[in-house]
Short mmCIF file of C-alpha atoms and ligand atoms in Angstrom, two decimals:
data_model
loop_
_atom_site.label_atom_id
_atom_site.label_comp_id
_atom_site.label_asym_id
_atom_site.label_seq_id
_atom_site.Cartn_x
_atom_site.Cartn_y
_atom_site.Cartn_z
CA MET A 108 358.10 250.63 -213.66
CA ILE A 109 354.14 251.05 -213.55
CA ARG A 110 352.46 248.96 -216.37
CA ILE A 111 349.56 250.03 -217.94
CA ARG A 112 347.21 247.97 -219.69
CA PRO A 113 346.98 249.73 -223.62
CA ASP A 114 343.33 250.10 -223.58
CA VAL A 115 343.74 252.16 -220.18
CA LYS A 116 346.76 254.02 -221.57
CA GLU A 117 344.87 254.85 -224.76
CA ALA A 118 341.45 256.19 -222.86
CA LEU A 119 344.08 258.39 -220.73
CA ALA A 120 346.06 259.75 -223.60
CA ALA A 121 342.51 260.77 -225.38
CA GLY A 122 341.46 261.99 -222.28
CA ARG A 123 338.36 259.59 -221.84
CA PRO A 124 337.25 258.77 -218.75
CA VAL A 125 338.96 255.94 -216.28
CA VAL A 126 337.92 254.37 -213.24
CA ALA A 127 340.53 252.35 -210.81
CA LEU A 128 339.56 249.66 -208.68
CA GLU A 129 341.76 248.09 -205.96
CA SER A 130 342.64 244.20 -205.47
CA THR A 131 342.78 244.39 -201.32
CA VAL A 132 339.35 244.36 -201.09
CA LEU A 133 338.72 241.20 -203.72
CA ALA A 134 341.89 239.18 -201.77
CA HIS A 135 341.19 240.36 -198.36
CA GLY A 136 337.84 241.93 -198.05
CA LEU A 137 335.42 239.64 -199.76
CA PRO A 138 335.20 235.41 -199.33
CA ARG A 139 335.63 232.87 -202.22
CA PRO A 140 334.24 232.48 -204.84
CA ARG A 141 331.77 235.81 -204.45
CA ASN A 142 335.27 238.13 -204.37
CA LEU A 143 335.89 237.05 -208.27
CA VAL A 144 332.45 237.51 -209.26
CA VAL A 145 332.39 241.13 -207.70
CA GLY A 146 335.68 241.71 -209.00
CA ARG A 147 334.20 241.17 -212.65
CA ALA A 148 330.83 242.88 -212.11
CA LEU A 149 332.83 246.05 -210.62
CA GLU A 150 334.48 246.09 -214.27
CA GLU A 151 331.58 245.68 -215.97
CA GLU A 152 329.44 248.24 -214.25
CA VAL A 153 332.13 250.69 -215.15
CA ARG A 154 332.17 249.74 -218.46
CA GLY A 155 328.67 249.62 -218.79
CA HIS A 156 328.69 253.30 -217.95
CA GLY A 157 331.15 254.48 -219.97
CA ALA A 158 334.18 254.04 -218.60
CA VAL A 159 337.42 251.90 -218.52
CA PRO A 160 337.77 250.09 -215.45
CA ALA A 161 341.90 249.53 -214.30
CA THR A 162 342.13 247.18 -211.13
CA VAL A 163 345.29 247.56 -209.57
CA GLY A 164 347.27 245.23 -208.04
CA VAL A 165 351.35 243.94 -208.37
CA VAL A 166 351.85 240.68 -210.82
CA SER A 167 355.07 238.82 -210.43
CA GLY A 168 356.94 242.22 -208.93
CA VAL A 169 355.00 245.00 -211.66
CA PRO A 170 353.10 247.28 -210.64
CA VAL A 171 349.78 247.00 -212.78
CA VAL A 172 347.10 249.57 -213.56
CA GLY A 173 344.41 247.40 -215.77
CA LEU A 174 344.45 243.78 -214.47
CA ASP A 175 343.79 241.62 -217.39
CA ALA A 176 341.35 238.98 -216.85
CA ALA A 177 343.59 235.95 -215.78
CA GLN A 178 345.49 238.62 -213.13
CA VAL A 179 342.15 239.85 -211.82
CA GLU A 180 341.55 235.35 -210.89
CA ARG A 181 344.82 235.38 -209.63
CA MET A 182 343.80 238.09 -206.67
CA ALA A 183 340.74 236.77 -206.09
CA ASN A 184 342.29 233.42 -205.81
CA GLU A 185 345.75 233.09 -204.99
CA ASP A 186 346.22 231.82 -201.13
CA GLY A 187 348.05 234.13 -198.83
CA ILE A 188 348.42 236.98 -201.59
CA LEU A 189 350.23 240.14 -199.61
CA LYS A 190 347.63 243.12 -198.27
CA VAL A 191 350.05 245.88 -199.75
CA SER A 192 349.88 249.47 -198.58
CA THR A 193 352.00 252.54 -200.13
CA ARG A 194 354.74 251.87 -197.61
CA ASP A 195 354.77 248.00 -198.44
CA LEU A 196 355.02 248.48 -202.39
CA ALA A 197 358.45 247.89 -202.84
CA VAL A 198 358.54 244.34 -200.98
CA PRO A 199 356.61 242.16 -203.50
CA VAL A 200 358.35 244.56 -206.54
CA ALA A 201 361.73 243.31 -204.98
CA ARG A 202 360.82 240.03 -204.56
CA ARG A 203 358.86 239.47 -207.69
CA GLY A 204 356.12 238.12 -205.76
CA ASP A 205 351.94 239.41 -205.82
CA GLY A 206 350.46 242.29 -203.97
CA ALA A 207 346.85 243.24 -203.65
CA THR A 208 346.49 246.80 -203.20
CA THR A 209 344.96 248.61 -200.87
CA VAL A 210 343.27 252.18 -201.45
CA ALA A 211 346.31 253.87 -200.11
CA ALA A 212 348.45 251.89 -202.56
CA THR A 213 345.90 251.98 -205.80
CA MET A 214 345.82 255.82 -205.11
CA TRP A 215 349.27 256.08 -205.07
CA LEU A 216 349.95 253.91 -208.47
CA ALA A 217 346.80 255.25 -210.10
CA ALA A 218 347.80 258.50 -209.97
CA ARG A 219 351.00 257.79 -210.94
CA ALA A 220 349.51 256.18 -214.07
CA GLY A 221 347.46 259.56 -214.76
CA VAL A 222 344.44 258.37 -213.58
CA GLN A 223 341.66 260.74 -211.65
CA VAL A 224 338.94 258.52 -210.26
CA PHE A 225 339.06 255.47 -208.11
CA ALA A 226 335.83 253.51 -206.97
CA THR A 227 336.18 251.64 -203.63
CA GLY A 228 333.83 250.31 -200.64
CA GLY A 229 334.80 252.25 -197.84
CA ILE A 230 338.32 253.73 -196.83
CA GLY A 231 340.40 252.96 -193.97
CA GLY A 232 340.33 255.29 -190.98
CA VAL A 233 340.91 255.28 -187.20
CA HIS A 234 340.23 252.13 -185.57
CA ARG A 235 337.61 252.09 -182.49
CA GLY A 236 338.90 251.86 -178.93
CA GLY A 237 342.43 251.24 -177.34
CA ASP A 238 344.17 254.65 -177.60
CA GLY A 239 343.01 255.60 -181.38
CA ARG A 240 346.67 254.83 -182.37
CA ASP A 241 345.94 252.14 -185.41
CA VAL A 242 345.10 254.71 -188.33
CA SER A 243 345.22 253.15 -191.51
CA ALA A 244 347.57 254.49 -194.25
CA ASP A 245 344.69 255.17 -196.40
CA VAL A 246 344.14 258.68 -194.62
CA ALA A 247 347.73 259.99 -195.17
CA GLU A 248 347.62 258.50 -198.52
CA LEU A 249 344.39 261.20 -199.21
CA GLY A 250 346.33 263.65 -197.64
CA ARG A 251 349.04 263.98 -200.23
CA THR A 252 347.78 262.13 -203.42
CA PRO A 253 345.06 263.67 -205.63
CA MET A 254 342.25 261.32 -206.73
CA LEU A 255 338.82 261.50 -206.71
CA VAL A 256 337.78 258.63 -204.40
CA VAL A 257 334.17 257.34 -204.30
CA CYS A 258 333.64 255.31 -201.06
CA ALA A 259 330.42 254.54 -199.08
CA GLY A 260 332.42 256.70 -196.32
CA ALA A 261 334.97 254.98 -193.73
CA LYS A 262 333.90 251.34 -192.86
CA ALA A 263 331.62 251.05 -189.75
CA ILE A 264 333.78 248.90 -187.82
CA LEU A 265 336.27 252.21 -187.23
CA ASP A 266 335.70 255.15 -184.87
CA LEU A 267 333.70 257.48 -187.45
CA ALA A 268 334.01 260.56 -185.89
CA ALA A 269 338.04 260.30 -185.11
CA THR A 270 338.43 259.04 -188.48
CA ARG A 271 336.21 262.59 -189.89
CA GLU A 272 338.80 264.50 -187.71
CA ALA A 273 341.69 262.85 -188.59
CA LEU A 274 340.58 263.20 -192.82
CA GLU A 275 339.92 267.00 -191.66
CA THR A 276 343.59 266.79 -190.23
CA ALA A 277 345.04 265.29 -193.44
CA GLY A 278 343.60 268.04 -195.42
CA VAL A 279 340.81 266.14 -197.01
CA LEU A 280 337.46 267.56 -198.93
CA LEU A 281 334.51 265.34 -197.57
CA VAL A 282 331.62 265.49 -200.65
CA GLY A 283 328.59 264.20 -200.25
CA TYR A 284 326.38 262.58 -203.29
CA ARG A 285 323.12 263.60 -202.63
CA THR A 286 323.64 263.29 -199.24
CA ASP A 287 324.24 265.65 -196.13
CA GLU A 288 325.39 262.91 -194.35
CA LEU A 289 328.32 260.99 -193.66
CA PRO A 290 327.43 257.59 -194.99
CA ALA A 291 328.45 254.66 -192.76
CA PHE A 292 329.52 251.96 -195.22
CA TYR A 293 326.85 248.97 -194.62
CA SER A 294 324.13 251.83 -193.86
CA ARG A 295 323.16 255.26 -194.83
CA GLU A 296 323.17 256.86 -190.98
CA SER A 297 326.29 257.98 -189.46
CA GLY A 298 325.30 261.43 -187.36
CA LEU A 299 328.58 262.96 -188.75
CA GLY A 300 327.86 265.71 -191.59
CA VAL A 301 330.12 266.15 -194.87
CA ASP A 302 331.78 269.25 -195.55
CA VAL A 303 329.63 270.19 -198.78
CA ARG A 304 327.02 268.19 -200.83
CA ALA A 305 326.81 267.69 -204.30
CA ASP A 306 323.57 266.28 -206.22
CA SER A 307 325.20 265.51 -209.86
CA PRO A 308 328.15 264.02 -211.63
CA ALA A 309 328.63 267.53 -213.19
CA GLU A 310 328.58 269.10 -210.10
CA VAL A 311 331.02 266.87 -208.52
CA ALA A 312 333.27 266.77 -211.76
CA ALA A 313 333.27 271.04 -211.36
CA ILE A 314 334.65 270.84 -207.68
CA TRP A 315 337.56 268.19 -208.75
CA HIS A 316 338.16 270.41 -211.74
CA ALA A 317 338.74 273.40 -209.29
CA HIS A 318 340.66 271.44 -206.93
CA ARG A 319 343.20 270.59 -209.86
CA GLU A 320 343.40 273.53 -211.67
CA MET A 321 344.69 274.85 -208.12
CA ARG A 322 347.08 272.04 -208.03
CA LEU A 323 345.65 271.51 -204.24
CA PRO A 324 347.31 268.52 -202.76
CA GLY A 325 345.53 265.14 -201.74
CA GLY A 326 342.81 264.02 -202.74
CA VAL A 327 338.55 264.52 -202.21
CA LEU A 328 336.39 261.99 -201.02
CA LEU A 329 333.17 261.26 -202.56
CA CYS A 330 331.22 260.00 -199.98
CA VAL A 331 327.84 257.85 -201.67
CA PRO A 332 325.21 256.46 -199.65
CA PRO A 333 324.63 252.74 -199.86
CA PRO A 334 322.18 251.60 -202.13
CA VAL A 335 318.82 251.34 -200.09
CA GLU A 336 317.93 247.83 -201.29
CA THR A 337 320.90 246.54 -199.43
CA ALA A 338 321.76 249.14 -196.68
CA LEU A 339 321.77 247.78 -193.36
CA ARG A 340 320.33 249.94 -190.15
CA ALA A 341 323.04 251.51 -187.97
CA ALA A 342 321.89 250.06 -185.18
CA GLU A 343 321.36 246.33 -186.24
CA VAL A 344 324.74 246.23 -187.59
CA GLU A 345 326.31 248.02 -184.28
CA ALA A 346 325.47 244.61 -182.49
CA ALA A 347 327.42 242.54 -184.73
CA ILE A 348 330.33 245.07 -184.86
CA GLU A 349 330.80 245.13 -180.86
CA ALA A 350 330.85 241.04 -180.95
CA ALA A 351 333.63 241.42 -183.70
CA LEU A 352 335.58 243.40 -181.90
CA ALA A 353 335.16 241.65 -178.86
CA ARG A 354 336.64 238.62 -180.68
CA ALA A 355 339.61 240.39 -182.54
CA GLU A 356 340.87 241.38 -178.95
CA LYS A 357 340.44 238.38 -177.22
CA GLU A 358 342.11 236.56 -180.25
CA GLY A 359 344.73 238.79 -180.24
CA VAL A 360 344.02 240.60 -184.14
CA ARG A 361 346.84 242.89 -184.98
CA GLY A 362 347.92 244.97 -187.58
CA LYS A 363 347.18 244.69 -191.35
CA GLN A 364 344.49 241.55 -189.99
CA VAL A 365 342.27 243.65 -187.74
CA THR A 366 339.86 245.03 -191.00
CA PRO A 367 339.62 241.46 -192.99
CA PHE A 368 338.69 239.99 -189.95
CA LEU A 369 336.41 242.49 -188.38
CA LEU A 370 334.71 242.55 -192.42
CA THR A 371 334.17 238.78 -192.45
CA ALA A 372 333.09 238.49 -188.54
CA VAL A 373 330.72 241.05 -189.00
CA ALA A 374 329.07 239.25 -192.39
CA GLU A 375 328.80 236.20 -190.23
CA ALA A 376 327.09 237.35 -187.15
CA THR A 377 324.60 239.53 -189.65
CA GLY A 378 323.61 236.26 -191.80
CA GLY A 379 325.35 237.56 -195.04
CA ARG A 380 323.17 240.69 -195.12
CA ALA A 381 326.53 242.70 -194.16
CA LEU A 382 328.32 241.21 -197.24
CA GLU A 383 325.22 242.13 -199.45
CA ALA A 384 325.41 245.68 -198.07
CA ASN A 385 329.49 245.47 -199.04
CA VAL A 386 328.87 244.35 -202.29
CA GLY A 387 325.66 246.33 -203.12
CA LEU A 388 327.77 249.28 -202.25
CA LEU A 389 331.20 248.46 -203.90
CA ARG A 390 328.41 248.52 -207.10
CA ASN A 391 327.36 251.83 -206.73
CA ASN A 392 330.55 253.27 -205.92
CA ALA A 393 331.83 251.75 -209.36
CA ARG A 394 328.82 252.91 -211.46
CA THR A 395 329.05 256.12 -209.60
CA GLY A 396 332.41 256.71 -210.35
CA ALA A 397 331.91 255.83 -214.09
CA LEU A 398 329.50 258.77 -214.22
CA VAL A 399 331.79 261.33 -212.44
CA ALA A 400 335.03 260.53 -214.65
CA ALA A 401 332.57 260.71 -217.68
CA ALA A 402 331.47 264.45 -216.46
CA ILE A 403 335.32 265.13 -215.54
CA SER A 404 336.36 264.51 -219.33
CA ALA A 405 333.67 266.36 -220.35
CA LEU A 406 335.30 269.74 -218.56
CA SER A 407 338.48 269.39 -219.49
N1 LIG B 121 336.53 248.29 -197.71
C1 LIG B 121 335.86 247.13 -198.34
N2 LIG B 121 336.60 246.22 -198.25
C2 LIG B 121 338.23 246.20 -198.30
C3 LIG B 121 338.70 247.16 -197.28
C4 LIG B 121 337.72 248.50 -198.27
O1 LIG B 121 334.77 247.30 -198.71
O2 LIG B 121 338.57 245.31 -197.71
C5 LIG B 121 340.07 247.37 -197.90
C6 LIG B 121 340.71 248.60 -198.13
O3 LIG B 121 341.99 248.00 -199.30
C7 LIG B 121 341.25 249.56 -197.21
C8 LIG B 121 341.54 248.86 -196.28
O4 LIG B 121 342.44 250.39 -197.78
O5 LIG B 121 340.60 247.80 -196.48
C9 LIG B 121 341.99 249.16 -195.08
O6 LIG B 121 342.92 248.25 -194.16
P1 LIG B 121 343.55 248.94 -193.08
O7 LIG B 121 342.37 249.43 -191.92
O8 LIG B 121 344.84 247.71 -192.69
O9 LIG B 121 344.54 250.27 -193.62
MN1 LIG B 122 345.07 249.30 -189.25
#
């Protein structure tokens, strides 16, 4: 049912480090042609730090853990590719179509393939305003699928305090990587704390190992601040976010379009600086994921 690229399968069987990557960020999170460049760069970042990258997606109805180069290109360049969360996975499979997997769907597939570490940008969470009912399926998936998810916190377009509460309710441990503060995706500061701090890949690996040994349900979120070189100040990105939210409201943007719409609008409003911050943190998370996956392999 799930196709695993041969080198990924070999690495998993031998207990060597593998890092999963998602395809929604390529298809819907980043503009062309940069998305393909970044998709390749993330795989290189993982390889360059001693792990095997496994980008996840659905290709011609087959869920794939470890897309090949042509398939990554397809995720980046195909028009109108479906954005697929766990609940939608059956649709492209039944219709023999393609689908770009979100954090939730990537976790689900990668975990079933035996992958333990997944690096992304920012997870979905509780959207701002309204009644707080637009909650990403990423939260529920984190609550039930065992995976160490490396991210820069939740996307700043969200209500971060509410997202943090939702993650707590779902039973997700927030580990700060060399920080006591939950990062806010574009920026390093959120004013919110993490549950515990870890200062090295080995410390993270030890927590993950214990989580697995006890067969605790769900994921652990490793929250890595975006690199200083490209990070924005929370205050400067806030105005852009508010303008983007107002536009989404006016244009009646709904459902799964909300996140891609807001990310694009914020990138435009910051003259591309939010995009550079996004790319910088994606690379940094891929690298950190590889280092942590290697530390986990050394333990088991
Ligand atoms: N992180 C990024 N860019 C993205 C996303 C995350 O840097 O495009 C995607 C992820 O795939 C995440 C999804 O799962 O946005 C959340 O969408 P929603 O709020 O509709 O659940
Ligand atoms: Mn949503």
